[in-house]
CSV table of C-alpha atoms and ligand atoms in Angstrom, one decimal:
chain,number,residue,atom,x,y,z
A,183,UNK,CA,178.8,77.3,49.4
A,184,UNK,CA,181.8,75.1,51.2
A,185,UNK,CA,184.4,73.9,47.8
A,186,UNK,CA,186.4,71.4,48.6
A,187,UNK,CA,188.9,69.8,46.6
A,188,UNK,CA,189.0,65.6,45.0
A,189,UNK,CA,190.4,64.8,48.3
A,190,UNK,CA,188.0,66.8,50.3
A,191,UNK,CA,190.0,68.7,51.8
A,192,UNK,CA,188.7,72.6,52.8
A,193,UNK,CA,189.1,75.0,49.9
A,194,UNK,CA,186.8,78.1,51.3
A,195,UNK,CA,183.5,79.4,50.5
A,196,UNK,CA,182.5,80.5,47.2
A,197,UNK,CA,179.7,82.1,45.1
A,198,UNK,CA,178.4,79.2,42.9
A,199,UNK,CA,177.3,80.2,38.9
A,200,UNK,CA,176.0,76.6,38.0
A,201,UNK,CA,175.6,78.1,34.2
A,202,UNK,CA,179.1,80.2,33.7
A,203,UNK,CA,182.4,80.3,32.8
A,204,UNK,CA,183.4,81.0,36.3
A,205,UNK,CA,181.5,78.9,38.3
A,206,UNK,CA,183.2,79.5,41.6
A,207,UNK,CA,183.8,83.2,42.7
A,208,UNK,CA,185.9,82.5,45.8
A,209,UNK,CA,184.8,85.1,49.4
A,210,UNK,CA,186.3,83.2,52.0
A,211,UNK,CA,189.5,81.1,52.3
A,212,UNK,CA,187.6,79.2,55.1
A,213,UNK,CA,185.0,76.8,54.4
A,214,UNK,CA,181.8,76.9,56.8
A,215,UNK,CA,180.7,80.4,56.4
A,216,UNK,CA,177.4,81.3,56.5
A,217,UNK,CA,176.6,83.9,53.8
A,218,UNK,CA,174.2,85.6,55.8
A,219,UNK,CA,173.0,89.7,56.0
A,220,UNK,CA,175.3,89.7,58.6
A,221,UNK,CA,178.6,88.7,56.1
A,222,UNK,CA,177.5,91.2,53.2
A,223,UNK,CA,176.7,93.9,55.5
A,224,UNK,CA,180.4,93.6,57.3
A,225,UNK,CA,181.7,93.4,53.6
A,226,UNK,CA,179.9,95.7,52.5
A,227,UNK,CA,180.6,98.0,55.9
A,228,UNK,CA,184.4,97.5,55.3
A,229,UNK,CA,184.1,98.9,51.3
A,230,UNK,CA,182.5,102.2,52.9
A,231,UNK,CA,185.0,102.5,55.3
A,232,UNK,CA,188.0,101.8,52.8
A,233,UNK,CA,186.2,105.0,50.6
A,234,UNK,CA,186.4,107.8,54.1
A,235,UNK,CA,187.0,111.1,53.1
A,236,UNK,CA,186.0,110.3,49.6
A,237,UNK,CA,182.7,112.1,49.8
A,238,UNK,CA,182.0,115.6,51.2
A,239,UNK,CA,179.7,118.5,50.4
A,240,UNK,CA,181.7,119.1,47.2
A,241,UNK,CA,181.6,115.3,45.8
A,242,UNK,CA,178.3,113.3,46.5
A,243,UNK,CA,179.0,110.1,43.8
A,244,UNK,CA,181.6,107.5,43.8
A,245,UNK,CA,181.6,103.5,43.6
A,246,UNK,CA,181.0,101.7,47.1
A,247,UNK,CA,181.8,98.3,46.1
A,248,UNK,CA,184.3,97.4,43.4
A,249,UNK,CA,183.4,93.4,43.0
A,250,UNK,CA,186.6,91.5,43.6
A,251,UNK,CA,188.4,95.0,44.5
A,252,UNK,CA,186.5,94.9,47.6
A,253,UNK,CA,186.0,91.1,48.2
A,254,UNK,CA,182.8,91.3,46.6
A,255,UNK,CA,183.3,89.5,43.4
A,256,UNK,CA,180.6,90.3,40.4
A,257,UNK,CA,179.1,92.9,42.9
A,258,UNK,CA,179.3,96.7,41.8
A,259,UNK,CA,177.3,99.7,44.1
A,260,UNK,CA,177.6,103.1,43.1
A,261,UNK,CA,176.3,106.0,45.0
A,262,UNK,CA,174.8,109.1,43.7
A,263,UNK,CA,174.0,111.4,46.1
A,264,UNK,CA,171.3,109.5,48.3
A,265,UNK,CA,170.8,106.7,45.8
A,266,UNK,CA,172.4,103.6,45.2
A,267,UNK,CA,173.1,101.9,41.5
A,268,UNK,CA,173.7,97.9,42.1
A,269,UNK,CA,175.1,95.3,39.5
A,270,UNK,CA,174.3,91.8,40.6
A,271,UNK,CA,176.9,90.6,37.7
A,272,UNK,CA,177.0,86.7,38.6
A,273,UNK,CA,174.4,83.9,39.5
A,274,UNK,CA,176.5,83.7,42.8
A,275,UNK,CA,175.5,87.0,44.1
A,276,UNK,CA,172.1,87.1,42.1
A,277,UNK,CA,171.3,84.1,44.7
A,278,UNK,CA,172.0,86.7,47.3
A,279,UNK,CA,169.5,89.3,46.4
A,280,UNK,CA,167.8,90.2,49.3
A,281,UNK,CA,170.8,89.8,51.7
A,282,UNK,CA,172.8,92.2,49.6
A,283,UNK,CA,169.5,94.6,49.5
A,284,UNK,CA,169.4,94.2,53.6
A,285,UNK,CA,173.1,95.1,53.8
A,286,UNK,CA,172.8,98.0,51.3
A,287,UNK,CA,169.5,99.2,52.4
A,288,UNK,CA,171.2,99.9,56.0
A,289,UNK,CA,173.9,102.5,54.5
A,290,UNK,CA,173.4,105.5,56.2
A,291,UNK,CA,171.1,108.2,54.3
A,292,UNK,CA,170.1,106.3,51.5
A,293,UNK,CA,166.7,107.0,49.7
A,294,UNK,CA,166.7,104.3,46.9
A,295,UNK,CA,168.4,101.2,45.3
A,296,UNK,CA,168.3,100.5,41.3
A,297,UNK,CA,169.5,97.5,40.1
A,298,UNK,CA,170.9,97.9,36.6
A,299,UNK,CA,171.3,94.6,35.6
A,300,UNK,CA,171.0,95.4,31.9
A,301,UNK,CA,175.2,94.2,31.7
A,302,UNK,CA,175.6,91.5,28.8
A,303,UNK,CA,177.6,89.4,31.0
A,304,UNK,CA,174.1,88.8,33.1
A,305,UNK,CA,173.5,86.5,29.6
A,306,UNK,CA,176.4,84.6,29.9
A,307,UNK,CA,176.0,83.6,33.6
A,308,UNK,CA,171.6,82.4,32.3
A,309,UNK,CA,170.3,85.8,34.2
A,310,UNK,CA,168.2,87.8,32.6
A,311,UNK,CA,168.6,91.5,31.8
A,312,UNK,CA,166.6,94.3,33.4
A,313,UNK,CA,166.2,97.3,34.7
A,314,UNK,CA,164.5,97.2,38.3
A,315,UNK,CA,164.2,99.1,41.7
A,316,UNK,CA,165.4,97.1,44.0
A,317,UNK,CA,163.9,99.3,47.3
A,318,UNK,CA,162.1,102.8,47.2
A,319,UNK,CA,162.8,104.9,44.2
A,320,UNK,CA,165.4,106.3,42.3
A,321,UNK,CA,164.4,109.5,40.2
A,322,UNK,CA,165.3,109.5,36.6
A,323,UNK,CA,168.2,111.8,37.0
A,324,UNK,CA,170.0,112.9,39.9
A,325,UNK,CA,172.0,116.3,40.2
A,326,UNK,CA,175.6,115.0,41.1
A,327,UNK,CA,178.5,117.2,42.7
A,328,UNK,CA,182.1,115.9,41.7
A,329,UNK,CA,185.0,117.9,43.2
A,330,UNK,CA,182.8,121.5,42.7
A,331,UNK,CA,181.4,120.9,39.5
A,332,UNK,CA,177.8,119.4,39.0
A,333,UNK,CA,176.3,116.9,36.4
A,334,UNK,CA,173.2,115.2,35.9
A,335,UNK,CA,173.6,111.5,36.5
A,336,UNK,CA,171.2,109.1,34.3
A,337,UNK,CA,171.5,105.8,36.3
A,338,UNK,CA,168.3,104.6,34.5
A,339,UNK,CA,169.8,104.9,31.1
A,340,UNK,CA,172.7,106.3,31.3
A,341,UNK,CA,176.2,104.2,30.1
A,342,UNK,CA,177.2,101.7,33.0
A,343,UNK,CA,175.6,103.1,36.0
A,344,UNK,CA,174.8,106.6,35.0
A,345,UNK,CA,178.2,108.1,34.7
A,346,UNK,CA,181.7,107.6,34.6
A,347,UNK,CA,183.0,107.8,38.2
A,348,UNK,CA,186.4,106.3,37.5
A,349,UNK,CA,188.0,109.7,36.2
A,350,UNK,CA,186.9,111.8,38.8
A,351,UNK,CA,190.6,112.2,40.2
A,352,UNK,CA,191.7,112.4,36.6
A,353,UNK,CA,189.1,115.6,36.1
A,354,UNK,CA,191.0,116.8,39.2
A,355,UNK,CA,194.3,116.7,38.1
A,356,UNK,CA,193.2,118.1,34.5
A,357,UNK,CA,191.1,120.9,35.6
A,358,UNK,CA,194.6,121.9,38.0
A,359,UNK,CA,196.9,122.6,34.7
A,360,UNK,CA,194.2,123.3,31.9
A,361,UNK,CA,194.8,126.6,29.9
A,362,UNK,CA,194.1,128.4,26.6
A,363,UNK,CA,192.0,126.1,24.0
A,364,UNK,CA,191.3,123.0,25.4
A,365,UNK,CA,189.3,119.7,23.7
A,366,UNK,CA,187.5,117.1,25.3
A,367,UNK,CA,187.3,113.9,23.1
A,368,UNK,CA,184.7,111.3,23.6
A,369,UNK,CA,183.1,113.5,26.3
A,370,UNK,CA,180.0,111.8,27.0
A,371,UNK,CA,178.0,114.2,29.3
A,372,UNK,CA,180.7,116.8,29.4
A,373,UNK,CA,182.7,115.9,32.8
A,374,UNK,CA,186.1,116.7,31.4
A,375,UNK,CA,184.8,119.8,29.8
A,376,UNK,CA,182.8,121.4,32.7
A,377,UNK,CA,186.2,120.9,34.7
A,378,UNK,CA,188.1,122.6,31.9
A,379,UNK,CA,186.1,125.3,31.0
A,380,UNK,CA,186.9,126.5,34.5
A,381,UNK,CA,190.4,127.5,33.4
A,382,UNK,CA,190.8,127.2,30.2
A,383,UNK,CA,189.6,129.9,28.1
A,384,UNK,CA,187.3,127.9,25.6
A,385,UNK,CA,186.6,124.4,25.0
A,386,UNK,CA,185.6,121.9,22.5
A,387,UNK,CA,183.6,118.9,23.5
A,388,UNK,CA,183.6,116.1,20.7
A,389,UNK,CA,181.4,113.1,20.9
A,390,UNK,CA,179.1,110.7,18.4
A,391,UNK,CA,176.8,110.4,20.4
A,392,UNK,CA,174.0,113.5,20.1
A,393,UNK,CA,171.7,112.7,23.0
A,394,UNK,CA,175.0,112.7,25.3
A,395,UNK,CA,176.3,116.4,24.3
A,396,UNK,CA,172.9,117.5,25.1
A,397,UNK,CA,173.2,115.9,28.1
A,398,UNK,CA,176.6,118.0,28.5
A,399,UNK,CA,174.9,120.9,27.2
A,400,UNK,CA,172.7,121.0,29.9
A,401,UNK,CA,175.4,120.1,32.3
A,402,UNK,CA,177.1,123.2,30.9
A,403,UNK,CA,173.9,125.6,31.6
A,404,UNK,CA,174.2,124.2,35.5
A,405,UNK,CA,177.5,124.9,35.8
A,406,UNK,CA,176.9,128.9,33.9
A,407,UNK,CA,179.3,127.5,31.7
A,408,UNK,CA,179.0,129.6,28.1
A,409,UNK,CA,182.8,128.4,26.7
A,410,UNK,CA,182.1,125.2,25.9
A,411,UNK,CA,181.1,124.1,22.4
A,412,UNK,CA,179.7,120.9,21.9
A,413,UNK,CA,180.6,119.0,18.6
A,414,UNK,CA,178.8,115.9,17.0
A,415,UNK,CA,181.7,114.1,15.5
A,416,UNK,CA,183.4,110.8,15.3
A,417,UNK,CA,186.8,111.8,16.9
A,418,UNK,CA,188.7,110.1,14.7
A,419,UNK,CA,188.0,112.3,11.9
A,420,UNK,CA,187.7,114.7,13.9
A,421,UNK,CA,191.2,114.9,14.7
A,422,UNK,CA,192.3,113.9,11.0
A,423,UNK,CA,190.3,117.6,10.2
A,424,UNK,CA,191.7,119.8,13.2
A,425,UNK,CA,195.4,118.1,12.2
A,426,UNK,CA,195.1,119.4,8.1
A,427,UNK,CA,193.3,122.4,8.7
A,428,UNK,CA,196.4,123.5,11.1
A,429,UNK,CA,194.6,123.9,14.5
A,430,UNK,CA,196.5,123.8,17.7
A,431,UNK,CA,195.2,123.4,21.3
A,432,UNK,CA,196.7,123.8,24.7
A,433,UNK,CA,195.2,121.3,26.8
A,434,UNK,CA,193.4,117.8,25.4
A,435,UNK,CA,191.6,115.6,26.9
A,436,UNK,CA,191.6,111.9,25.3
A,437,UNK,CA,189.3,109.3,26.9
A,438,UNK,CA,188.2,106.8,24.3
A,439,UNK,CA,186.4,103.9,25.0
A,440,UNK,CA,187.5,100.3,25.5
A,441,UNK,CA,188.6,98.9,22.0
A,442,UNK,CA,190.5,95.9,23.8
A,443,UNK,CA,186.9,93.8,24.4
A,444,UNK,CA,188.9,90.6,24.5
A,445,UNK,CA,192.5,89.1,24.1
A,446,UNK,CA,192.3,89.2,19.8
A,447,UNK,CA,191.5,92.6,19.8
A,448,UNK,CA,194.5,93.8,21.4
A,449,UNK,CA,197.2,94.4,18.4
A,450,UNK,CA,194.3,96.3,16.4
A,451,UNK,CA,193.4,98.0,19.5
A,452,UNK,CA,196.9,99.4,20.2
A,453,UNK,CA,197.3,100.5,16.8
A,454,UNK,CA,193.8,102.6,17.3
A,455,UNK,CA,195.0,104.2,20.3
A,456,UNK,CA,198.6,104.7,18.7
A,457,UNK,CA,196.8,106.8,15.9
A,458,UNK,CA,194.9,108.9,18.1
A,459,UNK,CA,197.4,109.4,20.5
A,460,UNK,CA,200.0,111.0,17.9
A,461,UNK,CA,197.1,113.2,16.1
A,462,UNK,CA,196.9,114.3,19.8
A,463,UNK,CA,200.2,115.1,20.2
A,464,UNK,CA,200.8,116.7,16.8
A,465,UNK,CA,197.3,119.0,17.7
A,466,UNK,CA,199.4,120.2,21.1
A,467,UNK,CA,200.4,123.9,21.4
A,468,UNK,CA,204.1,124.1,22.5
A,469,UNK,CA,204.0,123.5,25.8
A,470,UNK,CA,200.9,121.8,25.7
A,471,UNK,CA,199.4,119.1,28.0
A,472,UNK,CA,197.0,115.7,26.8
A,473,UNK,CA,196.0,113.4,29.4
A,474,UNK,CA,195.2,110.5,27.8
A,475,UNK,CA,193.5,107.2,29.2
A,476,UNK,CA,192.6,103.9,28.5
A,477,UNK,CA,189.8,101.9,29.8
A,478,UNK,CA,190.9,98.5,28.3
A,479,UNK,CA,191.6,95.4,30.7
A,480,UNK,CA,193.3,93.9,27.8
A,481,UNK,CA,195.7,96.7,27.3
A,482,UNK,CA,198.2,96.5,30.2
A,483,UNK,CA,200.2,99.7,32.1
A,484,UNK,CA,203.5,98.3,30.1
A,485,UNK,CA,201.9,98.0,26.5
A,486,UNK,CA,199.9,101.6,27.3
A,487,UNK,CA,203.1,103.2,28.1
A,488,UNK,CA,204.7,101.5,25.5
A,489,UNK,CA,202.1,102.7,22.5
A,490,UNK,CA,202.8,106.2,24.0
A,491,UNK,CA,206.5,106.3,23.4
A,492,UNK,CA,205.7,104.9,19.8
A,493,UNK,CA,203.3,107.5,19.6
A,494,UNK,CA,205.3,110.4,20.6
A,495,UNK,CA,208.1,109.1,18.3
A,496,UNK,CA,206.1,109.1,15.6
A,497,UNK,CA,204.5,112.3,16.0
A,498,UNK,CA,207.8,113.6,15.7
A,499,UNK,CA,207.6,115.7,19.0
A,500,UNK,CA,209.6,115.6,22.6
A,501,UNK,CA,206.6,114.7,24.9
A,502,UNK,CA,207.2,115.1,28.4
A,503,UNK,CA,205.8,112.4,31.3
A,504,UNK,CA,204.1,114.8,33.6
A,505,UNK,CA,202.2,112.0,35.6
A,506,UNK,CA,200.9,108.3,35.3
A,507,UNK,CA,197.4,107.8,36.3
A,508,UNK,CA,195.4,104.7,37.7
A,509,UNK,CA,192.6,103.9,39.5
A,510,UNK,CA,190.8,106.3,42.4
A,511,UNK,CA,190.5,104.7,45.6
A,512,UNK,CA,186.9,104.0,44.7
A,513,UNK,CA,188.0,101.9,42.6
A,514,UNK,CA,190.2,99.3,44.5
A,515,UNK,CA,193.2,97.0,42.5
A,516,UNK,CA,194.3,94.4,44.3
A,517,UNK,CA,197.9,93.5,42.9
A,518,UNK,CA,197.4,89.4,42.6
A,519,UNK,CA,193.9,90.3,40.9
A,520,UNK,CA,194.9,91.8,37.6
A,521,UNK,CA,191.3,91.5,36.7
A,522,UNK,CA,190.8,94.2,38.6
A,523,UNK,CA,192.6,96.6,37.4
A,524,UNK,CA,191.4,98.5,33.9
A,525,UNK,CA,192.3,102.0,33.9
A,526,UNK,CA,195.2,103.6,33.3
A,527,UNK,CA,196.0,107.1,32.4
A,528,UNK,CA,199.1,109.9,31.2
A,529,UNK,CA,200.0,113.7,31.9
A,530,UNK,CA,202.0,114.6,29.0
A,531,UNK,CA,203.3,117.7,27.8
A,532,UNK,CA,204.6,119.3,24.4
A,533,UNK,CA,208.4,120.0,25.1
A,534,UNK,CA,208.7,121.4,21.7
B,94,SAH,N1,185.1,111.0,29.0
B,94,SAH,C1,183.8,110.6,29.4
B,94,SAH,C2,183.6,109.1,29.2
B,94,SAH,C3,183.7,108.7,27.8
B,94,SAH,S1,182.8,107.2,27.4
B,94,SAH,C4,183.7,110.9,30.9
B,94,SAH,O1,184.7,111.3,31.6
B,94,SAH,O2,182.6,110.7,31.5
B,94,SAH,C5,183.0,107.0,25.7
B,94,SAH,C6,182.3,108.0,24.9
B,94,SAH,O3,182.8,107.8,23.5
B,94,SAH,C7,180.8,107.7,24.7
B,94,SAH,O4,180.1,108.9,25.1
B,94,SAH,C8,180.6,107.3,23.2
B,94,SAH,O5,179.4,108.0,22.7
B,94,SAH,C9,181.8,108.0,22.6
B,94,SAH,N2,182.3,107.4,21.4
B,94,SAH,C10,182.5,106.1,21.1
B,94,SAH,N3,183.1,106.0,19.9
B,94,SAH,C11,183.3,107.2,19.4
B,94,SAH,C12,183.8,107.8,18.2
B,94,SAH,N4,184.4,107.0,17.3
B,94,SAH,N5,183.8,109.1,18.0
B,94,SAH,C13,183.3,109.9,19.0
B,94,SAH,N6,182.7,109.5,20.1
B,94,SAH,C14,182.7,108.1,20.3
């Protein structure tokens, strides 16, 4: 819809929310747009092209459209192979249904579109919360290649839309330096570990969540992976054991998920990844690397880096920067839209 201001002068053409927060989700800085198939399919056109090169015979999943990252605000399309995963995350693009299904539908080689609009924010902008095929079918698990490796994706069920595509660069960089006796905390379905186990010699994949490590148990058997050992286990006291029993690791793997949810959560937050971050370091081998992430809008690049230093201090060891991590290309940030921006990450290494 055309926004215009008091005065009525042109303010551009927005999504409209009539029952949100955020009523106006601004697409154009022009005002007389049609929002047509023809405007979400060049949109949606121009997010494919920004992801070339992304996908080849060795990776078949990453995010198409990254809402506001792409100029597609409260819009989210993942691919998996030949199937699509859509979140229609606002009334304003809900209202665009069956353009956005037209635009998508076109993508070349795709089979099947789900919708998983099961996201709680669906609540807050009056939409309802299902699970739905939008066009064709979309099988209950698709077999998903990420940089070599494969995994089962569960875009029915699964967390977000089936998996976590957002670290696939971070596997990368992981699986390039792991050695020795690694651990994979919060593992989910494995993804960290299967890319370990390729170089280290035997690895430990902690989650709480039972159904997932069999999920990454069966991931393992794809792969004819037999070193990895799954572990049911709050990682918290996990690491509190591993720390007073004496155990040592060479490479760990620490990607916990959000606990920054809003702006009052952030001070216990930091103090939660603080804690893990030092047992972390304290579990490392000399020489040892941890990449360690956070998922947390709330918690910045400066306050992440800073809880790190705190955290090496108090751990008591010399931990080296070996890289900062953000965001794959997938995953677009557009500098005056913090919002889109959540991920961060850290290569560190034991220099003691
Ligand atoms: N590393 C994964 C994504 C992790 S998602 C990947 O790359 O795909 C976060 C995971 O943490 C979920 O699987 C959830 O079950 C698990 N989790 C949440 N709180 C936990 C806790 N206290 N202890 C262990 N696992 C936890």
């Amino acid at each position: 819809m055309d926004v215009r201001d008091p005065q009525a002068r042109a303010l551009g053409t927005a999504l409209w929310s009539p029952r949100s927060e955020i009523a106006l989700r601004f697409v154009e800085r022009r005002t007389g747009v049609a929002l047509d198939t023809a405007w979400w399919r060049a949109r949606i056109d121009a997010a494919v092209a920004r992801r070339a090169g992304i996908l080849d015979a060795e990776t078949t999943a990453c995010r198409l459209v990254h809402g506001e990252g792409d100029g597609l605000p409260s819009l989210v399309v993942d691919r998996f192979d030949r199937w699509l995963v859509v979140q229609l995350l606002s009334a304003g693009v809900e209202a665009h249904r069956v353009e956005i299904v037209e635009a998508l539908r076109a993508i070349e080689g795709i089979e099947g579109i789900l919708a998983r609009n099961d996201a709680s924010v669906r609540a807050r902008e009056g939409l309802a919360r299902v699970v739905e095929p939008l066009w064709g079918t979309v099988p209950e698990t698709i077999e998903v290649h990420e940089h070599g490796v494969r995994y089962l994706a569960a875009p029915h069920t699964g967390q977000k839309t089936g998996a976590f595509l957002d670290q696939r660069e971070a596997r990368r960089l992981v699986a390039g330096v792991a050695r020795g006796r690694a651990l994979d905390l919060f593992s989910y379905h494995g993804s960290f570990a299967l890319h370990l186990a390729a170089t280290a010699s035997s690895v430990i994949a902690v989650d709480s969540s039972a159904p997932a490590l069999e999920r990454a148990a069966e991931n393992a058997r794809l792969n004819g992976r037999t070193n990895i050992t799954m572990v049911v286990a709050d990682v918290f006291d996990f690491v509190r054991e591993a720390e007073g029993r004496g155990d040592r690791f060479e490479t760990i793997v620490l990607d916990p998920p959000a606990f920054a949810k809003n702006r009052a959560s952030i001070a216990g937050a930091l103090r939660g990844y603080k804690d893990l971050n030092l047992r972390c370091m304290r579990l490392l081998a000399p020489g040892g690397l941890l990449y360690t992430a956070s998922c947390s809008y709330h918690v910045r690049k400066p306050e992440f880096l800073g809880m790190l230093e705190e955290a090496a201090k108090d751990a008591g060891r010399r931990m080296i920067l070996r890289a900062i991590t953000g965001q794959p290309a997938d995953h677009p940030e557009v500098l005056t839209i913090p919002e889109t921006g959540y991920l961060k990450g850290a290569l560190v290494e034991a220099g003691d």
